[in-house]
XYZ file of C-alpha atoms in Angstrom:
728
model
C -4.314 -33.305 26.916
C -7.478 -34.130 28.749
C -10.635 -35.027 26.560
C -13.535 -35.351 28.160
C -16.182 -36.951 25.675
C -19.428 -35.967 27.917
C -17.989 -32.206 27.730
C -16.987 -32.778 24.592
C -20.719 -34.448 22.890
C -22.700 -31.901 24.719
C -20.714 -29.275 22.684
C -21.451 -31.301 19.658
C -24.815 -32.587 20.500
C -23.377 -36.353 20.241
C -22.259 -39.214 21.409
C -18.772 -39.197 21.517
C -16.259 -42.209 22.467
C -12.674 -41.648 23.478
C -10.303 -43.905 21.566
C -6.814 -43.967 21.761
C -4.920 -46.353 19.476
C -8.210 -46.022 16.777
C -5.749 -46.762 13.748
C -3.999 -50.242 15.783
C -5.574 -52.258 18.125
C -9.025 -50.558 17.760
C -9.282 -50.453 14.275
C -12.672 -52.341 14.355
C -14.231 -49.397 16.210
C -13.320 -47.261 13.204
C -14.495 -49.784 10.347
C -17.421 -49.907 12.407
C -18.314 -45.924 12.692
C -16.906 -46.293 8.757
C -20.280 -48.517 8.045
C -22.435 -46.853 10.101
C -21.727 -43.566 8.430
C -21.767 -44.959 4.520
C -25.281 -46.688 5.346
C -26.863 -42.856 6.729
C -24.950 -40.852 4.278
C -23.242 -39.119 7.337
C -19.965 -37.587 7.192
C -17.089 -39.953 9.372
C -14.957 -37.133 11.186
C -11.569 -38.096 12.416
C -9.709 -36.219 14.593
C -6.353 -37.564 13.342
C -4.306 -36.195 10.868
C -1.244 -38.362 11.018
C -2.922 -41.314 9.836
C -5.254 -40.456 7.113
C -3.527 -42.394 4.635
C -4.104 -45.337 6.652
C -7.569 -44.908 7.641
C -8.535 -44.147 4.086
C -7.006 -47.465 2.850
C -8.784 -49.635 5.700
C -11.909 -47.928 4.698
C -11.458 -48.976 1.302
C -10.620 -52.661 2.506
C -13.844 -52.587 4.677
C -16.980 -54.569 3.473
C -19.952 -52.343 3.107
C -18.352 -49.166 2.750
C -19.150 -47.061 0.115
C -16.955 -45.328 -2.481
C -18.148 -42.040 -0.373
C -17.345 -43.089 2.808
C -14.011 -44.241 1.434
C -12.268 -41.161 0.238
C -13.399 -41.289 -3.323
C -16.322 -38.789 -3.478
C -16.967 -37.670 -0.095
C -13.942 -37.915 1.992
C -13.856 -38.932 5.357
C -12.846 -35.476 6.992
C -9.640 -35.424 8.721
C -9.352 -32.521 11.463
C -5.811 -31.942 13.781
C -6.503 -30.800 17.407
C -3.374 -32.070 18.713
C -0.641 -30.275 17.221
C -3.135 -27.670 16.956
C -4.444 -27.904 20.571
C -3.912 -31.031 22.578
C -0.142 -30.082 22.647
C 1.404 -27.202 24.515
C 1.094 -25.292 27.669
C -2.147 -24.532 27.326
C -3.752 -27.854 26.671
C -5.589 -27.978 29.553
C -7.943 -25.159 28.631
C -8.503 -26.504 24.653
C -11.621 -28.326 24.921
C -13.755 -25.581 23.727
C -11.230 -24.984 20.705
C -11.562 -28.725 20.311
C -14.561 -28.605 20.192
C -15.043 -26.191 17.243
C -12.614 -27.554 15.755
C -14.953 -30.928 15.460
C -17.755 -28.781 14.699
C -16.358 -27.332 11.872
C -15.850 -30.468 10.349
C -19.046 -31.477 10.447
C -19.860 -28.996 7.619
C -20.777 -30.314 4.036
C -18.082 -29.544 1.622
C -18.978 -26.449 -0.401
C -20.854 -26.317 -3.288
C -18.924 -26.930 -7.037
C -17.673 -23.976 -9.124
C -16.291 -24.128 -12.552
C -13.117 -25.587 -13.698
C -10.718 -25.144 -15.743
C -9.321 -27.768 -18.247
C -5.435 -28.256 -19.289
C -4.562 -31.202 -21.748
C -1.076 -31.846 -21.597
C 0.709 -34.558 -24.089
C 4.020 -34.338 -22.742
C 5.830 -32.185 -25.234
C 8.579 -30.839 -22.642
C 10.888 -27.779 -23.760
C 14.245 -27.567 -21.409
C 15.948 -24.013 -22.047
C 19.267 -23.963 -20.617
C 23.243 -24.313 -21.115
C 23.242 -27.927 -23.333
C 25.171 -30.023 -21.142
C 22.984 -29.239 -18.137
C 19.902 -29.029 -20.581
C 20.836 -32.866 -21.962
C 21.553 -34.696 -18.127
C 18.108 -33.221 -17.012
C 16.231 -34.627 -20.133
C 18.041 -37.813 -19.818
C 16.314 -37.966 -16.349
C 12.477 -37.501 -17.771
C 12.858 -38.087 -21.797
C 11.347 -42.230 -21.086
C 7.598 -40.104 -19.875
C 8.137 -36.969 -21.737
C 8.734 -35.965 -25.651
C 11.973 -33.608 -24.532
C 13.085 -30.933 -27.036
C 15.837 -28.725 -25.867
C 16.556 -25.032 -26.607
C 20.441 -24.361 -25.887
C 21.597 -20.824 -24.307
C 25.065 -22.001 -24.598
C 27.499 -24.896 -24.288
C 27.654 -25.016 -20.257
C 30.769 -26.669 -19.042
C 31.024 -29.928 -20.899
C 28.796 -29.170 -24.172
C 26.801 -31.320 -25.996
C 27.301 -34.963 -25.953
C 28.362 -36.475 -29.006
C 25.221 -38.944 -28.860
C 22.467 -36.511 -30.299
C 19.201 -38.156 -28.283
C 16.812 -35.073 -28.369
C 16.052 -32.301 -31.187
C 17.813 -28.759 -30.274
C 16.799 -25.599 -31.040
C 18.713 -22.693 -30.534
C 18.935 -18.825 -31.369
C 17.475 -16.185 -29.800
C 14.277 -15.981 -27.525
C 11.845 -13.452 -28.361
C 8.815 -14.862 -26.502
C 7.618 -17.425 -24.154
C 3.727 -17.421 -23.007
C 1.433 -19.734 -22.306
C 0.318 -22.536 -19.570
C 0.114 -26.042 -19.215
C -0.794 -27.643 -22.503
C -0.085 -24.381 -24.245
C 2.863 -23.220 -24.162
C 4.372 -20.908 -27.037
C 7.832 -20.416 -27.849
C 9.163 -18.010 -30.514
C 12.696 -17.393 -31.084
C 14.495 -17.140 -34.378
C 17.494 -18.731 -35.776
C 19.998 -16.427 -36.082
C 23.133 -18.481 -36.260
C 25.002 -20.357 -39.095
C 24.963 -23.544 -37.625
C 21.499 -25.445 -38.114
C 21.825 -27.868 -35.028
C 18.266 -29.894 -36.579
C 21.225 -30.364 -39.768
C 24.300 -30.860 -37.615
C 25.624 -34.598 -37.320
C 28.073 -33.248 -34.498
C 30.936 -34.781 -36.348
C 33.231 -31.890 -34.642
C 34.684 -31.265 -38.037
C 33.910 -27.852 -37.900
C 35.633 -27.471 -34.388
C 38.713 -28.752 -35.903
C 39.234 -26.894 -38.704
C 37.893 -23.520 -37.238
C 41.441 -21.427 -36.976
C 39.750 -18.798 -34.641
C 38.056 -21.428 -32.678
C 34.822 -19.632 -32.601
C 32.478 -22.999 -32.522
C 31.836 -24.270 -29.279
C 30.464 -27.295 -28.062
C 27.202 -26.100 -28.550
C 27.919 -26.375 -32.111
C 27.149 -22.355 -32.452
C 29.552 -19.968 -33.972
C 30.450 -17.174 -31.928
C 30.275 -14.263 -34.756
C 32.443 -12.028 -32.714
C 35.583 -14.334 -33.219
C 35.214 -15.644 -36.117
C 37.164 -14.198 -39.474
C 34.968 -15.492 -41.893
C 37.701 -17.945 -42.951
C 34.656 -20.108 -43.976
C 36.853 -23.259 -43.599
C 33.846 -24.572 -41.450
C 31.558 -24.540 -44.652
C 33.799 -26.555 -46.643
C 34.069 -29.585 -44.244
C 30.436 -29.535 -43.558
C 29.447 -29.527 -47.490
C 28.132 -33.187 -47.248
C 25.895 -32.560 -43.882
C 24.951 -29.039 -45.281
C 24.480 -27.737 -41.765
C 26.410 -24.153 -42.409
C 25.120 -21.404 -44.140
C 25.969 -17.944 -43.619
C 23.661 -16.622 -45.930
C 20.941 -17.924 -43.778
C 18.461 -14.829 -43.041
C 17.253 -15.402 -39.507
C 13.364 -15.271 -39.274
C 11.142 -15.935 -36.490
C 9.433 -18.989 -35.881
C 6.784 -20.412 -33.037
C 6.897 -23.811 -31.241
C 4.144 -25.344 -29.188
C 4.782 -27.158 -26.077
C 3.161 -29.028 -22.429
C 5.932 -28.320 -20.257
C 8.547 -25.669 -19.748
C 11.663 -26.808 -17.550
C 13.742 -23.334 -17.179
C 17.376 -23.913 -16.253
C 17.816 -20.382 -16.446
C 18.808 -17.890 -14.136
C 15.859 -16.383 -12.647
C 15.007 -12.670 -13.242
C 14.212 -9.839 -10.942
C 10.585 -10.410 -9.944
C 7.957 -8.513 -12.293
C 10.836 -7.656 -14.703
C 9.323 -6.659 -18.056
C 10.878 -8.910 -20.071
C 8.972 -11.526 -22.723
C 11.372 -14.541 -22.781
C 10.841 -15.057 -19.116
C 7.809 -15.939 -16.667
C 9.524 -13.159 -14.093
C 6.232 -13.240 -11.999
C 6.180 -14.372 -8.099
C 3.370 -17.303 -9.239
C 4.364 -18.772 -12.484
C 1.815 -20.934 -14.800
C 0.737 -24.265 -14.115
C 3.467 -26.250 -16.032
C 6.685 -24.084 -15.397
C 9.567 -25.309 -13.797
C 12.088 -23.170 -12.781
C 15.119 -25.965 -11.831
C 16.710 -24.768 -8.306
C 18.138 -28.256 -7.546
C 14.586 -29.855 -6.217
C 14.285 -33.211 -7.775
C 11.145 -33.983 -6.317
C 9.788 -30.869 -8.677
C 11.689 -32.228 -11.494
C 10.270 -35.597 -11.366
C 6.649 -33.946 -10.747
C 6.887 -32.981 -14.188
C 6.494 -36.653 -15.010
C 2.963 -36.847 -14.240
C 2.036 -33.939 -16.051
C 0.651 -35.926 -19.105
C -3.113 -36.196 -19.725
C -6.319 -34.135 -18.678
C -6.318 -32.005 -15.194
C -8.583 -29.642 -13.945
C -8.904 -26.748 -11.285
C -11.233 -25.150 -9.612
C -12.268 -21.479 -11.644
C -11.337 -19.639 -8.309
C -13.134 -16.267 -9.235
C -16.150 -14.605 -10.468
C -16.318 -11.412 -12.346
C -19.242 -8.823 -12.197
C -18.211 -6.024 -15.072
C -21.252 -3.835 -14.163
C -20.120 -3.272 -10.799
C -16.302 -3.005 -11.316
C -14.593 0.228 -10.954
C -11.713 -0.134 -13.103
C -12.875 2.072 -15.980
C -15.292 4.503 -17.272
C -15.183 6.494 -20.577
C -11.464 5.262 -21.260
C -10.490 6.504 -17.887
C -8.735 4.413 -15.604
C -9.894 4.372 -12.315
C -9.501 1.460 -9.288
C -6.328 -0.772 -10.655
C -5.804 -2.834 -7.663
C -6.466 -6.116 -9.107
C -4.312 -5.643 -11.579
C -1.286 -4.139 -9.384
C -1.343 -7.189 -6.752
C -1.758 -10.238 -8.924
C 1.860 -12.166 -8.495
C 0.629 -14.535 -11.661
C 0.086 -11.733 -14.605
C -3.711 -13.527 -15.037
C -5.461 -10.009 -14.913
C -4.891 -6.831 -17.621
C -6.721 -3.799 -18.544
C -8.781 -4.349 -21.380
C -9.416 -0.627 -22.150
C -11.260 -1.465 -25.631
C -14.134 -3.548 -23.420
C -13.849 -1.026 -20.452
C -13.112 -3.645 -18.038
C -10.333 -5.932 -17.041
C -9.804 -9.659 -18.152
C -8.948 -12.113 -15.903
C -7.084 -15.247 -17.987
C -8.508 -18.467 -15.526
C -5.648 -20.371 -17.249
C -3.134 -18.096 -15.300
C -5.062 -17.626 -12.305
C -3.365 -19.476 -9.110
C -6.362 -19.146 -6.746
C -4.278 -16.868 -4.541
C -7.686 -14.514 -4.134
C -5.630 -11.357 -3.165
C -7.883 -9.337 -6.028
C -10.642 -10.164 -4.592
C -9.782 -9.001 -1.213
C -8.424 -5.461 -2.625
C -11.326 -5.168 -4.667
C -13.572 -2.023 -2.966
C -16.977 -3.171 -4.852
C -16.674 -7.057 -4.700
C -16.957 -6.853 -8.549
C -14.480 -9.868 -8.236
C -15.098 -12.327 -5.552
C -13.458 -15.506 -4.581
C -15.666 -18.644 -5.584
C -14.147 -21.870 -3.970
C -14.527 -21.510 -1.288
C -17.014 -18.840 -1.808
C -17.352 -15.993 1.063
C -20.818 -17.916 2.295
C -18.821 -20.772 2.859
C -16.041 -19.313 4.668
C -18.360 -17.066 6.984
C -20.607 -20.579 7.678
C -17.297 -22.007 8.794
C -16.287 -18.964 10.985
C -19.954 -19.014 12.605
C -19.753 -22.318 13.251
C -15.842 -22.099 15.207
C -17.020 -19.249 17.085
C -20.594 -20.285 18.211
C -19.104 -23.310 18.933
C -16.129 -21.946 20.694
C -17.801 -19.377 22.860
C -20.591 -22.487 23.705
C -18.200 -24.684 24.934
C -16.611 -21.877 27.716
C -14.245 -20.611 25.684
C -13.620 -16.818 25.653
C -11.279 -14.121 23.694
C -11.304 -16.122 20.225
C -8.418 -15.552 17.931
C -8.554 -16.723 14.415
C -5.304 -17.529 12.791
C -5.607 -17.939 9.023
C -2.775 -19.815 7.414
C -2.197 -21.561 4.278
C -2.929 -25.318 4.177
C 0.612 -26.200 3.097
C 3.459 -24.139 4.456
C 1.343 -22.388 7.199
C -0.042 -25.818 8.452
C 3.397 -27.136 8.426
C 4.603 -24.374 10.500
C 1.854 -24.836 12.978
C 1.926 -28.105 13.207
C 5.695 -27.577 13.827
C 4.777 -25.499 16.937
C 2.765 -28.152 18.728
C 5.575 -30.336 18.027
C 8.099 -28.167 19.361
C 5.865 -27.571 22.524
C 5.187 -31.387 23.297
C 8.660 -32.452 23.155
C 10.222 -29.391 25.105
C 13.063 -29.456 23.540
C 15.789 -30.705 25.479
C 18.352 -28.752 23.140
C 16.810 -25.562 24.280
C 16.427 -26.734 27.780
C 20.435 -26.868 27.485
C 20.958 -24.011 25.559
C 19.231 -22.289 28.231
C 16.268 -20.833 25.861
C 12.592 -21.713 27.260
C 10.821 -24.557 25.078
C 7.991 -22.865 22.907
C 4.407 -22.693 24.537
C 2.414 -24.213 21.376
C -0.538 -22.601 19.941
C -2.923 -21.193 22.790
C -6.039 -22.757 23.779
C -7.751 -19.323 22.511
C -6.361 -19.440 18.954
C -8.432 -21.131 16.293
C -6.497 -22.011 13.465
C -8.545 -21.786 10.159
C -6.082 -22.988 6.679
C -6.961 -21.812 3.293
C -6.279 -22.536 -0.120
C -4.501 -19.316 0.187
C -4.207 -16.459 2.493
C -4.581 -13.418 0.447
C -8.418 -14.701 -0.008
C -9.519 -12.814 2.739
C -10.332 -9.599 3.271
C -12.274 -6.526 4.777
C -15.921 -8.431 4.489
C -14.246 -11.862 6.254
C -12.203 -10.034 8.988
C -14.773 -7.629 10.204
C -17.787 -10.778 10.242
C -15.201 -12.963 12.177
C -15.225 -9.896 14.907
C -19.117 -9.254 14.520
C -19.112 -13.330 15.172
C -17.451 -12.573 18.703
C -13.678 -13.341 17.689
C -11.345 -11.238 19.700
C -8.861 -10.792 17.153
C -8.046 -11.956 13.373
C -4.092 -12.921 12.515
C -2.968 -13.821 9.004
C 0.080 -16.077 9.089
C 2.058 -15.315 5.674
C 5.052 -17.201 5.020
C 7.544 -17.204 1.910
C 4.637 -18.511 0.015
C 3.033 -15.190 -0.032
C 3.816 -12.833 -2.866
C 5.422 -9.458 -1.265
C 2.362 -7.307 -2.953
C 0.164 -10.094 -0.961
C 1.669 -9.378 2.377
C 1.234 -5.533 1.378
C -2.187 -5.830 0.530
C -3.215 -7.836 3.339
C -1.611 -5.081 5.822
C -2.988 -2.281 3.719
C -6.505 -3.541 4.352
C -5.930 -4.624 8.161
C -4.974 -0.979 8.354
C -8.635 0.202 7.349
C -10.345 -2.812 9.275
C -7.776 -1.275 12.651
C -9.563 2.263 11.794
C -12.577 0.870 12.370
C -12.454 -0.893 15.082
C -10.338 1.940 17.505
C -12.432 4.481 16.168
C -15.792 2.331 17.275
C -14.198 2.235 20.634
C -12.815 -1.380 20.390
C -9.449 -1.385 22.957
C -6.650 -3.307 21.554
C -5.142 -4.485 18.374
C -7.655 -6.481 16.492
C -5.731 -7.591 13.236
C -2.278 -8.619 12.311
C 0.042 -9.887 9.899
C 2.267 -12.435 11.387
C 5.537 -12.703 9.093
C 7.677 -15.733 8.697
C 9.830 -17.879 6.397
C 9.628 -21.671 6.178
C 13.556 -22.611 7.323
C 14.879 -25.742 6.049
C 17.067 -28.260 8.440
C 16.284 -29.106 11.995
C 17.526 -26.615 14.776
C 16.682 -25.651 18.511
C 13.338 -25.087 19.560
C 11.964 -25.838 15.731
C 13.687 -23.350 14.189
C 13.161 -19.310 13.664
C 9.835 -19.765 12.400
C 8.783 -21.563 15.092
C 10.046 -19.096 17.632
C 8.514 -16.345 15.687
C 5.227 -17.565 15.870
C 5.458 -18.831 19.446
C 6.316 -15.248 20.541
C 3.450 -13.842 17.939
C 0.486 -15.860 19.415
C 1.045 -14.402 22.709
C -0.071 -11.088 21.890
C -2.631 -9.151 24.234
C -5.756 -9.835 24.100
C -8.349 -7.157 22.378
C -11.986 -5.925 23.154
C -14.329 -8.117 21.501
C -18.477 -7.396 21.097
C -20.444 -8.159 23.865
C -23.314 -10.088 21.585
C -21.819 -12.058 18.719
C -23.992 -11.157 15.371
C -26.062 -13.790 13.707
C -26.008 -12.688 9.940
C -24.748 -14.863 7.069
C -21.957 -13.541 4.868
C -23.723 -12.316 1.920
C -22.416 -13.085 -1.841
C -22.380 -9.026 -2.057
C -19.095 -7.712 -0.400
C -20.269 -4.259 0.140
C -23.627 -5.785 1.848
C -21.757 -7.983 4.348
C -19.397 -4.724 5.039
C -22.453 -2.852 5.992
C -23.741 -5.698 8.222
C -20.810 -6.110 9.740
C -20.230 -2.377 10.021
C -23.687 -2.063 11.565
C -23.278 -4.609 14.190
C -19.701 -3.534 15.635
C -21.448 0.018 16.102
C -24.669 -1.353 17.410
C -22.004 -3.455 20.197
C -20.032 -0.593 20.617
C -19.470 0.294 24.124
C -19.339 4.158 23.652
C -22.611 6.101 23.742
C -23.977 7.949 20.938
C -22.570 11.099 22.339
C -19.090 9.467 22.567
C -18.933 8.524 18.996
C -17.185 10.612 16.803
C -19.375 11.373 13.742
C -16.577 9.985 10.983
C -13.617 7.745 11.324
C -10.347 8.765 9.183
C -9.137 6.284 6.846
C -6.333 5.517 5.615
C -4.904 7.462 2.689
C -4.570 7.380 -0.928
C -2.115 4.405 -2.494
C -2.508 7.123 -5.627
C -3.024 10.524 -6.361
C -6.919 8.856 -7.733
C -7.296 6.083 -5.807
C -7.782 5.502 -1.760
C -6.659 2.569 0.049
C -10.298 2.650 1.761
C -13.255 1.126 0.049
C -15.419 3.730 2.269
C -15.143 7.512 1.508
C -16.379 10.869 1.010
C -15.581 13.481 -1.837
C -14.234 17.235 -1.231
C -15.673 18.933 -3.958
C -13.834 22.569 -5.162
C -16.971 24.658 -5.644
C -14.612 27.373 -7.531
C -13.578 25.369 -10.018
C -16.426 23.289 -10.377
C -18.664 23.915 -13.221
C -21.560 21.349 -12.969
C -20.593 19.857 -16.088
C -21.729 16.434 -14.348
C -19.153 14.336 -15.914
C -18.575 12.633 -13.075
C -21.724 11.325 -12.744
C -21.420 9.013 -15.923
C -18.158 7.906 -14.593
C -19.498 6.456 -10.899
C -19.867 2.824 -11.350
C -21.556 2.829 -8.012
C -24.435 5.209 -8.367
C -22.694 7.575 -5.578
C -22.664 10.358 -7.892
C -26.157 11.623 -8.668
C -27.392 14.913 -10.730
C -30.662 16.231 -10.421
C -32.849 16.581 -13.501
C -34.723 19.724 -12.136
C -31.657 21.849 -10.819
C -27.963 21.991 -11.531
C -26.706 19.934 -8.799
C -24.628 17.314 -7.884
C -25.276 15.099 -4.917
C -23.823 12.289 -3.298
C -24.480 8.941 -1.594
C -21.919 7.939 0.824
C -23.079 4.710 1.156
C -22.282 3.776 -2.487
C -18.875 5.318 -2.920
C -16.142 2.704 -3.284
C -13.382 5.476 -3.440
C -11.808 4.534 -6.468
C -10.987 7.868 -8.145
C -13.086 7.602 -11.670
C -14.912 10.809 -10.720
C -11.729 12.470 -9.934
C -9.780 11.716 -13.082
C -12.633 12.125 -14.805
C -13.010 15.668 -14.154
C -12.095 18.195 -16.657
C -11.298 20.897 -14.277
C -9.426 18.672 -11.449
C -12.140 19.481 -8.887
C -12.669 16.570 -6.887
C -10.661 15.001 -4.095
C -11.048 11.940 -2.441
C -11.457 11.542 1.408
C -11.270 8.002 2.859
C -13.655 7.758 6.111
C -16.432 5.910 7.480
C -19.545 8.305 8.095
C -21.240 6.820 11.206
C -24.598 8.284 11.112
C -27.404 7.997 8.874
C -26.339 11.133 7.108
C -23.907 7.766 5.429
C -27.026 6.610 3.488
C -28.710 9.662 2.932
C -28.090 11.830 -1.126
C -26.743 15.263 -0.088
C -25.866 17.820 -2.373
C -22.158 18.407 -2.561
C -22.246 21.281 -5.203
C -25.475 23.068 -6.725
C -25.178 26.709 -9.271
C -27.511 28.768 -10.514
C -29.027 28.067 -14.120
C -28.309 29.879 -16.730
C -31.350 30.984 -18.978
C -31.263 30.801 -22.490
C -31.166 35.067 -23.782
C -34.306 34.342 -26.493
C -36.484 31.612 -24.295
C -35.181 31.819 -21.178
C -35.315 28.338 -20.857
C -32.359 26.878 -18.335
C -29.685 25.019 -19.952
C -26.560 24.926 -18.300
C -25.313 26.556 -15.250
C -24.009 29.820 -14.849
C -20.464 29.487 -13.911
C -20.211 26.864 -16.924
C -21.476 29.512 -19.372
C -19.525 32.048 -18.123
C -16.350 29.662 -18.250
C -17.239 28.584 -21.995
C -17.649 32.270 -23.175
C -14.410 32.946 -21.805
C -12.797 30.211 -23.402
C -14.189 30.656 -26.860
C -14.398 34.918 -26.749
C -11.334 35.467 -28.556
C -11.978 33.174 -31.685
C -12.494 34.259 -34.979
C -15.528 31.637 -35.141
C -17.300 33.352 -32.393
C -17.755 37.152 -33.164
C -20.764 39.144 -33.563
C -24.104 36.556 -33.712
C -22.188 33.513 -33.362
C -20.894 34.662 -29.645
C -24.684 35.387 -28.909
C -25.593 32.213 -30.042
C -23.561 30.253 -27.128
C -25.636 32.009 -24.933
C -28.777 30.352 -26.808
C -29.997 26.499 -25.843
C -29.638 23.760 -28.760
C -33.190 24.588 -30.012
C -33.127 28.466 -30.153
C -29.774 28.321 -31.768
C -31.120 26.701 -34.590
C -33.925 28.544 -35.035
C -31.592 31.967 -34.937
C -29.206 30.312 -37.389
C -31.709 29.765 -40.103
C -33.386 32.483 -39.856
C -30.825 35.177 -39.719
C -30.601 37.177 -42.891
C -26.520 38.409 -42.501
C -25.455 34.998 -42.971
C -23.707 33.893 -45.845
C -25.246 30.561 -47.035
C -23.914 27.872 -49.536
C -26.622 28.673 -51.608
C -25.221 32.072 -52.211
C -22.124 31.182 -53.557
């Protein structure tokens, strides 16, 4: 990897020194830099991730280095320029990318956000066959207070020594999170395991063999000889007259040995979601994960990853459900519909910070808080600006998770560097590595970015935005990303930008060493060879806003202004992907189609609209619409009593998008007594048609339906032929 310190320094506006053994014989240079950064309060950036632990320890041992420089408050920032740029066939052209990665590493840390606190006293519940539960509990009981819930004897049954409290019976529900798991169960067996001494006398005398080594009675095999009751008279653990009753117990941690249910299966006794709560582990033979439970004792904090603004939420109005995209996509079951409060409710204890809800939210009611979209925007702007200023062209942003995604990118770089002799022997080409134009950007979760960030990156000058997914991501997330990318790609294509600008790269992390670094490395290597797409001629300068819709408007306006198509060549509108369901669009942009023959201008849709896209005219029976405000939530369509509204996903390009236009208007109906207009002709005629045959609306009563509210009262009290209660 040819590094030229002068060129890199010019791009970063600082003096750089090239080191080849900074963690070894040149360690004194690192210590000197650490002392200098500590005194000046500046961030120390080290272009090496392999030896990050060694550098932190070295800083801690260096006199004159404060805790902030040693990584306790303001960590040393480490950036990988080797696997991501220096190794591979494109290493000679990777200098602009390396400069961009170093520039982004100099950015300040995101501002602190609110946190969610968990408290665990180490009360562990192990659910599963008694023999396996006792075996695994024996590995943890020195650090945790273990209770077992037996679901059967297993292969060997329970040990003779009763080392742990044992529960049994029927699980009714299992809910909660770290420090607050609640198990509700009923003891529906004659043998009380809390009293049983495991003397095995009942097993010996039972003529049917109905008692197993889980010390529970199989009711289908028992013929009620009750010999077990007689031999257990002293202990009194067996009582066939016991009435099953529910009880609840609280635990801090759960180790579940039961087979995993199908994903999202409605079952209160299991956690079937893709992302189970913190503190819950479904045992799959991973001893490292098992022993991680030992550390879950004490007080813990995690960021509150989301912010919610109910005012702009399009989920529900007037007991009608509109947009439910966040509820549907959440793989942690942290979001639920709260019809009583006319909103959604997000449980911060269950939220894992994937951010998929913010990606699919059309209004920006749910926003990602850590890091904020503005922080992500600043990082992308720094990366792309530095890349372009250093001579780079056609940048492709590769968004990936900081866990398995980073691991896969690193594996690709190593595979390219080693050349994989095994590949050559087998006749396979060695991987190319990460191309010079591909800039990897790690995220807490790949589902946390959406239309606003992607389109802004393209407006900043990126030719393409790719999202790398592994087996970490829920299938719901992958589907949501693809759907939103279809919208973004349709916009780019409609604006005249050629090529494929957005894509999801799907892989699944494989274990074991294989030729070429494994099938995932090959998949990623091939995917990164995608053809270059057309980028904007002049990068944008705006910053990502707190409001998602405002950012989308800025990005689209810039992409429209930079389009290679002339005003005459631009289409008046860009069709966008159609509906997720009959009343909800996949697109956050669009219009409404009104069936004027069915619409009575009751204006119930106006009161239901959460974004002020629909408006009335107080001076005339009119339904007005501002397309820029419409989020295609479908609340108007579900509210309309005549089912006269249909969503039309599209992006209108003209100035009409921001102006109010009349969707429907009608002739007013005048009061037959005072001539004051009080409704529409079609609405009143519809009412008269429905009520005309009713016995309560005959004669004068029918005529009052044609009066305004004031005249109706006057006529009712002035009528001489009406029977009054005082006449009775």
